[in-house]
Short mmCIF file of C-alpha atoms in Angstrom, two decimals:
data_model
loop_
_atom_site.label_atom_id
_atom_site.label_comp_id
_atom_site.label_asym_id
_atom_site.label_seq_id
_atom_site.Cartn_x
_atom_site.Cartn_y
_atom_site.Cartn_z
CA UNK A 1 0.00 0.00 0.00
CA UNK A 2 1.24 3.75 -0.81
CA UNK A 3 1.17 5.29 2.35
CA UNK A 4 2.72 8.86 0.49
CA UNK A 5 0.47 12.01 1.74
CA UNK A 6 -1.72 12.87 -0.83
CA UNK A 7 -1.71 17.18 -1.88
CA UNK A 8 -5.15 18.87 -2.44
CA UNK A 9 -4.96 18.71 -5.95
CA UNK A 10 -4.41 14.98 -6.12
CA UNK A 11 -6.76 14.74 -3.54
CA UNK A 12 -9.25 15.96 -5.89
CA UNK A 13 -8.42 14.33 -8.68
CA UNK A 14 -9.45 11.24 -6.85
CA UNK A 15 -12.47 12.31 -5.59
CA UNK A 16 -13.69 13.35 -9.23
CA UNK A 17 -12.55 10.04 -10.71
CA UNK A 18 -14.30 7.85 -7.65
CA UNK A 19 -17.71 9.94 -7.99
CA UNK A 20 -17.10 9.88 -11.54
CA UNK A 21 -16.62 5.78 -11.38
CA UNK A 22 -19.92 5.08 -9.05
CA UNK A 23 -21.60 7.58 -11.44
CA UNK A 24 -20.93 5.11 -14.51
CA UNK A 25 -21.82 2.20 -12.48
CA UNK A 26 -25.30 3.54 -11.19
CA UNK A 27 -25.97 4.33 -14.91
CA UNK A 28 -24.67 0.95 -15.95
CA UNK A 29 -27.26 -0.86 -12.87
CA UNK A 30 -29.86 0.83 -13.63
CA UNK A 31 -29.91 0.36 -17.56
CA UNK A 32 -29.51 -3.36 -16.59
CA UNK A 33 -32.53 -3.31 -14.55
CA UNK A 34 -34.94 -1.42 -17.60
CA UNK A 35 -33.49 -2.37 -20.58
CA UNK A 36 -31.97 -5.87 -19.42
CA UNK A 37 -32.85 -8.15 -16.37
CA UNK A 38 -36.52 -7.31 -17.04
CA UNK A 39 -36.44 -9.03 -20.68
CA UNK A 40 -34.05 -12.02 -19.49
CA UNK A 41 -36.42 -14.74 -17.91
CA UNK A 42 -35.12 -17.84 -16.02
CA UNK A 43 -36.42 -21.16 -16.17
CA UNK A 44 -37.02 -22.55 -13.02
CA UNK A 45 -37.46 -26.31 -12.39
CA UNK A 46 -39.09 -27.30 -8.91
CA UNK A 47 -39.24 -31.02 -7.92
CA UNK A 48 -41.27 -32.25 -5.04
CA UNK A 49 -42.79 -35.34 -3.71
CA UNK A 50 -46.48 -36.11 -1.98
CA UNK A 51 -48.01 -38.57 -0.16
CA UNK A 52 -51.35 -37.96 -2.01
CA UNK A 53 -50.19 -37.52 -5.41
CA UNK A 54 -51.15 -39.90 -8.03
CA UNK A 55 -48.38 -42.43 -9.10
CA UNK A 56 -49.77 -42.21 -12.78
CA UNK A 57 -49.35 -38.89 -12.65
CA UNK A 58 -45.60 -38.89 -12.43
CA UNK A 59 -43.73 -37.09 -14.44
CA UNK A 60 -46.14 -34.28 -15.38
CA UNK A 61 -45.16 -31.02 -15.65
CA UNK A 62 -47.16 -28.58 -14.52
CA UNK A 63 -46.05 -25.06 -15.66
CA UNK A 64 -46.77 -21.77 -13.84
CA UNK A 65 -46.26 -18.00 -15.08
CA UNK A 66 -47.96 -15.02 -13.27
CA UNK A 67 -48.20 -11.40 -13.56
CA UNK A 68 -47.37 -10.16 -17.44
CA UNK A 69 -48.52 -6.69 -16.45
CA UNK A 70 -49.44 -5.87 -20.13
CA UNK A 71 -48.55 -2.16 -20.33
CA UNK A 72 -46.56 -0.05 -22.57
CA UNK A 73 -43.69 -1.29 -20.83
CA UNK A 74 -44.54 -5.09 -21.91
CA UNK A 75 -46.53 -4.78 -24.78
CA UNK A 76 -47.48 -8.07 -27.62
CA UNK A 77 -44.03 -8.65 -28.93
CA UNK A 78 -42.98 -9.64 -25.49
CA UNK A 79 -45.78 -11.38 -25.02
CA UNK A 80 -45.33 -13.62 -28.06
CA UNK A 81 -41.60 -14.32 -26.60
CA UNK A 82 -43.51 -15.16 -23.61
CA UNK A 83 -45.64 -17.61 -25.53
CA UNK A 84 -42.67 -19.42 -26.89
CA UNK A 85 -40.42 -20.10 -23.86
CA UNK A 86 -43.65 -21.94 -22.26
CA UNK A 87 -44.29 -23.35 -25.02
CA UNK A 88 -40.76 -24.51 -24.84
CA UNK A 89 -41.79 -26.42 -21.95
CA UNK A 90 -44.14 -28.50 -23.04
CA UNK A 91 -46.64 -27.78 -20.20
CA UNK A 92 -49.17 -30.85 -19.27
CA UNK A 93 -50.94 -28.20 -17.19
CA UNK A 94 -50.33 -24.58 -17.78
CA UNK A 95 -51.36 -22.56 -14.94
CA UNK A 96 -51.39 -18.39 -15.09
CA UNK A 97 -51.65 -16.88 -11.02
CA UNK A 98 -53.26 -13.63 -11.66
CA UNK A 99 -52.40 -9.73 -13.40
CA UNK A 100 -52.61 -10.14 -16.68
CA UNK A 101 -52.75 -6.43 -17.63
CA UNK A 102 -51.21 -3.62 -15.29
CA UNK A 103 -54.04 -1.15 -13.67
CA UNK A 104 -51.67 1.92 -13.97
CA UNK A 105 -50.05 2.16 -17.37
CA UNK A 106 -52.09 -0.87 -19.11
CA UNK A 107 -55.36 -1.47 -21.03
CA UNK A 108 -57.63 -4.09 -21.60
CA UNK A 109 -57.28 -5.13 -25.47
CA UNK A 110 -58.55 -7.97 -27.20
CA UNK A 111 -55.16 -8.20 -28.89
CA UNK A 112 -53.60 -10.75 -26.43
CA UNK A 113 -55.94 -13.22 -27.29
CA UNK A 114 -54.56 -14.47 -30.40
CA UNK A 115 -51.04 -14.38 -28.60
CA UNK A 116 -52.29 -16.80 -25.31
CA UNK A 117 -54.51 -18.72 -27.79
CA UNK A 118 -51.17 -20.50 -29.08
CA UNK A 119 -50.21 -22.15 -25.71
CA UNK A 120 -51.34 -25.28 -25.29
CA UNK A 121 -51.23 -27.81 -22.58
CA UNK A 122 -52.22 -31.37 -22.55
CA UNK A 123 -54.65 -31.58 -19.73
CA UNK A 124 -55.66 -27.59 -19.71
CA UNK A 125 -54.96 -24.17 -18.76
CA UNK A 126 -55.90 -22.83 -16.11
CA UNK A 127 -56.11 -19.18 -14.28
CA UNK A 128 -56.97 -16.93 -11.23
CA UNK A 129 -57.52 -13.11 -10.89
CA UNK A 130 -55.01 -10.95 -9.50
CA UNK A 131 -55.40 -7.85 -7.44
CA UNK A 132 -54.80 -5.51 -11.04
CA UNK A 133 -57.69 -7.38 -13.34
CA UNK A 134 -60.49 -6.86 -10.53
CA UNK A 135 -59.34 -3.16 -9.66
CA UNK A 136 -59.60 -3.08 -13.89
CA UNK A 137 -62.18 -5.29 -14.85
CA UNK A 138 -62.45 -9.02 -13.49
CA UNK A 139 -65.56 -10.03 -16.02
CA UNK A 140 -63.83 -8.38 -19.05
CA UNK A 141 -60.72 -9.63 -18.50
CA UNK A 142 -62.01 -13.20 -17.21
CA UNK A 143 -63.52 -13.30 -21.19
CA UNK A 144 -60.30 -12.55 -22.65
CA UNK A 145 -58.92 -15.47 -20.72
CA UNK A 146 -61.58 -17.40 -21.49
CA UNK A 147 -61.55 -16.83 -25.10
CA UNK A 148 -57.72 -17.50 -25.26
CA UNK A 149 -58.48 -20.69 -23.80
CA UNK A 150 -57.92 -20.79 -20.42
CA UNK A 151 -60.81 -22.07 -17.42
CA UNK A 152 -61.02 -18.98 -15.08
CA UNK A 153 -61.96 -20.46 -11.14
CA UNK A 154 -63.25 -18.02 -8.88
CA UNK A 155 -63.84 -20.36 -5.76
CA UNK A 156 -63.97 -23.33 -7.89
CA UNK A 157 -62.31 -26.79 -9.30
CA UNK A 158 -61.54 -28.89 -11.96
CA UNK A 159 -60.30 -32.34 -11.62
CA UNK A 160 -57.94 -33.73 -14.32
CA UNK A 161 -58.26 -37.68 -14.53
CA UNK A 162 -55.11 -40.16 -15.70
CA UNK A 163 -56.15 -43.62 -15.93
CA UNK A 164 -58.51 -44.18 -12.82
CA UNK A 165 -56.27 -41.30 -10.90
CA UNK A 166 -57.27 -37.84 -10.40
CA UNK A 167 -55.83 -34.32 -9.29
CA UNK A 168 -57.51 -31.67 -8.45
CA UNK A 169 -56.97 -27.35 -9.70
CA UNK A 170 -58.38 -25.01 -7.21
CA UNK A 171 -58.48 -21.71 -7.46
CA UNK A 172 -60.06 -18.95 -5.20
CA UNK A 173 -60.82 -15.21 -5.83
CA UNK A 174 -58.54 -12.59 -5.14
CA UNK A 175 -57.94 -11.09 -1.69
CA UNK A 176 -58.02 -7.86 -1.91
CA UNK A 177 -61.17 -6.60 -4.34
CA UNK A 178 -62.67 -10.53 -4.46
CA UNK A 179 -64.09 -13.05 -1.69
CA UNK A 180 -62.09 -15.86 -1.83
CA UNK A 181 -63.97 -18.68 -0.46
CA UNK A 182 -61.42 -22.18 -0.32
CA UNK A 183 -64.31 -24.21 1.67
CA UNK A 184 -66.26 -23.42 -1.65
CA UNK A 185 -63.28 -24.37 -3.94
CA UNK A 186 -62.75 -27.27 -2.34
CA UNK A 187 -66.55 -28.76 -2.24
CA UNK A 188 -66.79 -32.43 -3.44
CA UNK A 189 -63.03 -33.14 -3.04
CA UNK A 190 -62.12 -36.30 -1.05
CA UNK A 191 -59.54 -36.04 1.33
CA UNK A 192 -57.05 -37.97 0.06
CA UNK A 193 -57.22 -36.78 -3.18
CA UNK A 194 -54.20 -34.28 -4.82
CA UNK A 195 -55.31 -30.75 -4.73
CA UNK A 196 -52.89 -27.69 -6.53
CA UNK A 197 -54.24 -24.27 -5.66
CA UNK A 198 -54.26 -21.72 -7.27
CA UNK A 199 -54.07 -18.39 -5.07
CA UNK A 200 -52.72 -14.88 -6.40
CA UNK A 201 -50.97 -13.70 -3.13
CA UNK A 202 -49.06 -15.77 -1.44
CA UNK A 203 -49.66 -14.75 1.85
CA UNK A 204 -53.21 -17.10 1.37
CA UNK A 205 -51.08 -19.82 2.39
CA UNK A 206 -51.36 -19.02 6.11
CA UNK A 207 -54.95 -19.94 5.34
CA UNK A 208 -55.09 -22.62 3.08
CA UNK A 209 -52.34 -24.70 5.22
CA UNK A 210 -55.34 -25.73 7.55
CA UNK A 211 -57.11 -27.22 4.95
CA UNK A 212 -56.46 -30.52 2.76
CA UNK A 213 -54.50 -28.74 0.23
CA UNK A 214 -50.53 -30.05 -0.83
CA UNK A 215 -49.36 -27.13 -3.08
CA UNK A 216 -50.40 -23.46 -3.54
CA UNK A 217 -48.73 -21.50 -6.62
CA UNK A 218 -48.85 -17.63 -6.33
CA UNK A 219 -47.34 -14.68 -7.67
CA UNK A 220 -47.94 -10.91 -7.01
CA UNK A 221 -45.22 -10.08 -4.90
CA UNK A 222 -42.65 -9.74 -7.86
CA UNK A 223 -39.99 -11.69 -5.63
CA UNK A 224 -39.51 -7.99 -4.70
CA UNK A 225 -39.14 -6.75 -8.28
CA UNK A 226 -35.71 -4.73 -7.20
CA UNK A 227 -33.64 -7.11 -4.63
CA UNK A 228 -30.41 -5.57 -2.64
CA UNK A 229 -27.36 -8.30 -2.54
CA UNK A 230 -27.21 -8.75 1.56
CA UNK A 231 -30.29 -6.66 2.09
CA UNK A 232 -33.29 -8.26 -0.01
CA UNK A 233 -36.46 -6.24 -1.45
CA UNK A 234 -36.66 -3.08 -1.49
CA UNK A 235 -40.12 -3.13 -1.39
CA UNK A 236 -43.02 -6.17 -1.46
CA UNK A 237 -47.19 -5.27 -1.32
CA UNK A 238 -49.24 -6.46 1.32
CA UNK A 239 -50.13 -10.36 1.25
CA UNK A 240 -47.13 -11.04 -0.83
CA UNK A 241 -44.58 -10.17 2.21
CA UNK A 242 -44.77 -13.54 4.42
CA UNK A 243 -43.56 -15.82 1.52
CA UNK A 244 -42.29 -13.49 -1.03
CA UNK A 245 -40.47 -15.28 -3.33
CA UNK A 246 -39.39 -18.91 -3.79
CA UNK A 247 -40.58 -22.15 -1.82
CA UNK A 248 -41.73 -22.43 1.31
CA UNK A 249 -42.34 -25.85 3.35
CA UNK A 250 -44.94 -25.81 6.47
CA UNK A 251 -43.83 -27.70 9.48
CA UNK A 252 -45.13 -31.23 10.51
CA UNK A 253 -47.24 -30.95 7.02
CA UNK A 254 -46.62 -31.97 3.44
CA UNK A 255 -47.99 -28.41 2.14
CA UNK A 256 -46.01 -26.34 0.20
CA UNK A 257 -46.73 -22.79 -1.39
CA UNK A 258 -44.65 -21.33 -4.28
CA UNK A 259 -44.25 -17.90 -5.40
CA UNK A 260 -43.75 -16.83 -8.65
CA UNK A 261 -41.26 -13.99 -8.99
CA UNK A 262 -43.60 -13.17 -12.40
CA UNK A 263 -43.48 -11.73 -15.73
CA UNK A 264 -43.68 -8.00 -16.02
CA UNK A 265 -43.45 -5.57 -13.72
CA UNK A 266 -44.94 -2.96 -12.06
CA UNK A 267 -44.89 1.01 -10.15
CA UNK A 268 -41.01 1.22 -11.96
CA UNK A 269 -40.32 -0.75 -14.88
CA UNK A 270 -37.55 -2.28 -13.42
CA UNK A 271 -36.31 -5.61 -12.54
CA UNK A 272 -32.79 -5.76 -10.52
CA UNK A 273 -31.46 -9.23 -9.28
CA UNK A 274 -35.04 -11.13 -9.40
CA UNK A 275 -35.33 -12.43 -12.93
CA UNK A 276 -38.43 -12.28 -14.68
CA UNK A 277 -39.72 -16.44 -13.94
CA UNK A 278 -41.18 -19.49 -15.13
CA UNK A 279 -41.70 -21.95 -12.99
CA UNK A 280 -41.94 -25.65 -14.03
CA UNK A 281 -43.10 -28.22 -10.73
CA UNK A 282 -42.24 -32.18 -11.94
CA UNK A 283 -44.27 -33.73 -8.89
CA UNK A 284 -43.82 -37.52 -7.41
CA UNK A 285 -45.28 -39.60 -5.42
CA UNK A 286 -43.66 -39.73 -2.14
CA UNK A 287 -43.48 -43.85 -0.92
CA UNK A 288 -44.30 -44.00 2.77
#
């Protein structure tokens, strides 16, 4: 180390060139986090094993993407990239966990529909209503859905047969504008049998844990959107704060609630060290 006294001038000098330096590198981050993290999505591959799930059903993968936030910030063309990395993944079940458009710079267009109309999924799509398509319009945007192929539950089920197995998609309404209702999902469904809800926020799991459910998928938290190394978000909404982003296991139970960090984004259109996601879950049959 150069232990030599600097003068004032070369003291300077420094100082200019280190403000200077984190100048460029605060320009660099946050170009990264509009122009690049937010169009660079990660594949994520989740593998988990249940008592109650269906040996015939092993192997299926069940694909999850959640809030696009359509907007003039993510408008069709990145949709239609969207459309291809899932189809990529050759979904048995494609599930979508709420926001399709974004409340403060979106708009609800009919335009989509050809775009989500190309996924397809062996055994279905399926979808909830986040907290942005009720505060827009939840029937409008429940038809667009609907007419791109997708089976919209609002407090409601579908079971998916394999041989003489079954599972079970639930999905309840939103939180926040809607009245979700699980009892009411879950209506006719044995005990034993496989259930995958479907919940927008995550923080529904705190809920749905007492109740004969294995795995909830969510999104709207984002992961955080903008994540600090060594600090974490900057900022997550209420209900998506409790189990933010990843996987999350419940003690002395097999249930198991996942959250999406999601497509688009939202407030800033910026995404800083939480990757746009797709999630795909290959589920087993755990032997006792």
């Amino acid at each position: 180390m150069d232990d030599t006294p600097l003068s004032r001038r070369s003291f300077l000098k420094h100082s200019l060139l280190a403000v200077g330096s984190l100048g460029i590198l605060a320009g660099m981050s946050g170009a990264y986090g509009i122009f690049g993290e937010p169009n660079w999505i990660q594949t994520t591959t989740v593998k988990l094993a249940y008592k109650r799930y269906p040996a015939s059903f092993a192997g299926m993968r069940i694909v999850q993407f959640s809030d696009t936030h359509i907007s003039k910030y993510y408008g069709l063309a990145h949709l239609t990239r969207l459309a291809q990395l899932l189809q990529r993944q050759e979904p048995d079940i494609l599930v979508f966990t709420g926001d399709l458009f974004d409340s403060r710079q979106g708009e609800i267009s009919n335009d989509v529909i050809p775009i989500l109309s190309q996924l397809h999924a062996t055994y279905g799509k399926f979808a909830v209503l986040g907290n942005h398509d009720l505060r827009m319009d939840a029937t409008r945007i429940t038809e667009v859905l609907e007419q791109s192929g997708f089976k919209v539950l609002v407090n409601g089920s579908q079971r998916i047969s394999r041989g003489d197995e079954s599972i079970h998609i639930v999905g309840v309404d939103e939180m926040f504008h809607g009245k979700p209702n699980l009892p009411l999902a879950l209506k006719g469904i044995d005990q034993d049998e496989f259930v995958l809800l479907l919940a927008h926020e995550p923080d529904f799991a705190d809920l749905a844990s007492s109740y004969a459910v294995d795995l909830q998928l969510s999104g709207h938290s984002h992961g955080g959107q903008i994540r600090i190394p060594f600090y974490g978000s900057v900022f997550t909404p209420d209900l998506g704060q409790k189990y933010s982003i990843g996987l999350y296991n419940f003690d002395g139970t097999e249930f198991h609630v996942y959250t999406n960090r999601g497509i688009g984004t939202t407030l800033l259109p910026i995404r800083f060290n939480c990757r746009p996601e797709i999630t795909v879950f290959v589920l087993e049959t755990k032997l006792i």
